[in-house]
């Protein structure tokens, strides 16, 4: 295994351990909201028939506007490309059938995510955020404090996706 692969695997493992400490299985909790800085965050986990965690998601719902945001969706390394991500998403859509529009973002270079959101889940790319067109809703922790602009790693670009569930 290359050094980069090892480092990435360790980071993913740490991320999974961190999520394990959150209140999961359809929770809407203050701790989930605080940890991820997302108002009204709900965390979900996917487990296989042996009870092993294979993935999860974090969403937030704006009930008044009937909009939802997919903040984070992951499938455990080693079980990807088996329909787990699609199953997680379909379960969320079913649980939140009142939502008219879902949105999410992913880095411009993550071809696998772009394919997943567009070709597997039915999202559409609706905006491209970059240094010339910054995301007006970028969380403060990602902003360079003196300039108020996105940090270097965010300047390269993010695609914003939407999925319209109902014609509005």
C-alpha atoms as one frame of an Amber mdcrd trajectory, in Angstrom:
protein
   0.000   0.000   0.000   1.342   3.449  -0.879   1.861   6.052   1.826  -0.954
   8.202   0.417  -3.372   5.256   0.420  -2.424   4.424   4.010  -2.910   8.031
   5.143  -6.299   8.255   3.397  -7.392   4.920   4.898  -6.430   6.136   8.381
  -8.321   9.407   7.874 -11.433   7.540   6.745 -11.144   5.179   9.719 -10.841
   8.123  12.130 -13.818   9.788  10.509 -15.871   6.616  10.949 -14.855   6.336
  14.597 -15.875   9.938  15.151 -19.282   9.332  13.614 -19.669   6.216  15.745
 -19.747   8.457  18.821 -22.662  10.458  17.484 -26.217   9.548  18.251 -27.240
   7.678  15.131 -30.163   5.808  13.610 -32.492   8.611  12.612 -31.561  11.040
  15.322 -32.184  14.702  15.376 -30.032  15.773  18.249 -28.243  18.747  19.658
 -24.947  16.847  19.733 -25.138  15.969  16.031 -26.004  19.581  15.210 -23.143
  20.923  17.349 -20.504  18.509  16.077 -21.246  19.177  12.430 -22.323  22.788
  12.791 -25.601  22.038  11.013 -28.859  23.270  12.498 -31.320  20.409  12.967
 -28.886  17.762  11.718 -30.084  14.168  11.525 -27.609  11.286  11.395 -28.378
   7.896   9.887 -26.331   4.738   9.759 -26.582   1.744   7.475 -25.858  -1.704
   8.880 -25.589  -5.015   7.058 -27.350  -8.238   8.042 -24.497  -9.006  10.470
 -25.054  -5.711  12.276 -21.845  -4.170  10.934 -21.910  -0.465  10.000 -21.433
  -0.115   6.238 -22.271   3.551   5.736 -24.281   6.514   6.850 -25.491  10.007
   6.113 -26.072  13.357   7.743 -28.882  15.568   6.506 -30.711  18.684   7.601
 -34.311  19.610   6.882 -35.883  23.027   6.437 -39.506  21.983   6.939 -40.907
  25.469   6.339 -39.351  25.596   2.853 -39.665  21.836   2.223 -35.967  21.664
   1.391 -33.328  19.231   2.546 -29.563  19.211   2.492 -27.424  16.123   2.225
 -24.360  17.229   4.173 -22.494  13.950   4.251 -22.964  10.461   2.802 -20.395
   7.718   3.107 -20.022   4.043   2.340 -17.323   2.083   4.132 -14.216   1.301
   2.092 -14.375  -2.263   0.825 -18.147  -2.363   0.344 -18.471   0.467  -2.174
 -20.060  -0.065  -5.619 -22.595  -2.536  -4.204 -25.635  -0.224  -4.114 -25.284
   0.686  -0.431 -25.053   4.433  -1.083 -28.150   4.282  -3.275 -29.989   2.310
  -0.605 -29.076   4.851   2.066 -30.307   7.676  -0.149 -33.560   5.917  -1.121
 -34.305   5.290   2.574 -33.771   8.988   3.340 -36.030  10.005   0.441 -38.713
   7.647   1.751 -38.419   8.918   5.317 -38.631  12.527   4.134 -41.167  12.336
   1.318 -42.348  15.856   2.184 -39.113  17.370   0.817 -39.492  19.048  -2.562
 -35.835  19.900  -3.227 -32.656  18.252  -1.950 -29.223  19.811  -2.332 -25.628
  18.795  -1.756 -22.106  19.812  -2.809 -18.962  17.951  -3.794 -15.461  19.007
  -4.906 -15.018  19.506  -8.647 -12.283  16.857  -8.842 -14.246  14.031  -7.205
 -15.444  12.287 -10.361 -16.782   9.310  -8.422 -19.068  11.537  -6.316 -20.187
  13.522  -9.369 -21.094  10.276 -11.154 -22.888   8.995  -8.062 -25.028  12.104
  -7.515 -25.928  12.636 -11.184 -26.120   9.134 -12.666 -27.173   7.064  -9.666
 -29.256   9.415  -7.508 -30.714  11.774 -10.123 -29.267  15.090  -8.939 -28.434
  17.907 -11.366 -25.383  20.183 -11.190 -26.846  23.669 -10.720 -23.891  25.818
  -9.701 -20.102  25.796  -9.602 -18.480  27.636  -6.688 -14.884  28.811  -7.086
 -12.662  31.786  -6.272 -14.517  33.935  -8.837 -17.960  32.763  -7.732 -17.785
  31.917  -3.982 -20.485  30.060  -2.101 -22.354  32.749  -0.144 -23.285  30.130
   2.480 -19.749  28.830   3.099 -19.438  28.011   6.829 -17.146  30.347   8.757
 -14.663  27.606   9.616 -13.758  27.374   5.895 -13.154  31.091   5.432  -9.794
  32.803   5.553 -10.510  35.223   8.412  -8.671  38.356   7.139 -10.065  38.254
   3.599 -13.393  36.533   4.301 -12.793  34.405   1.192 -12.760  30.640   0.962
  -9.484  28.996   1.960  -7.191  27.704  -0.799  -8.580  24.149  -0.735 -12.116
  25.478  -1.277 -11.139  27.987  -3.996 -10.546  25.208  -6.516 -14.227  24.573
  -6.801 -17.333  22.828  -5.565 -20.302  21.653  -7.596 -23.701  22.303  -6.062
 -26.323  19.700  -6.937 -30.097  19.749  -6.592 -32.723  17.066  -6.911 -36.304
  18.192  -7.367 -38.689  15.619  -5.953 -41.864  17.468  -6.821 -42.517  20.165
  -9.347 -42.667  23.453  -7.479
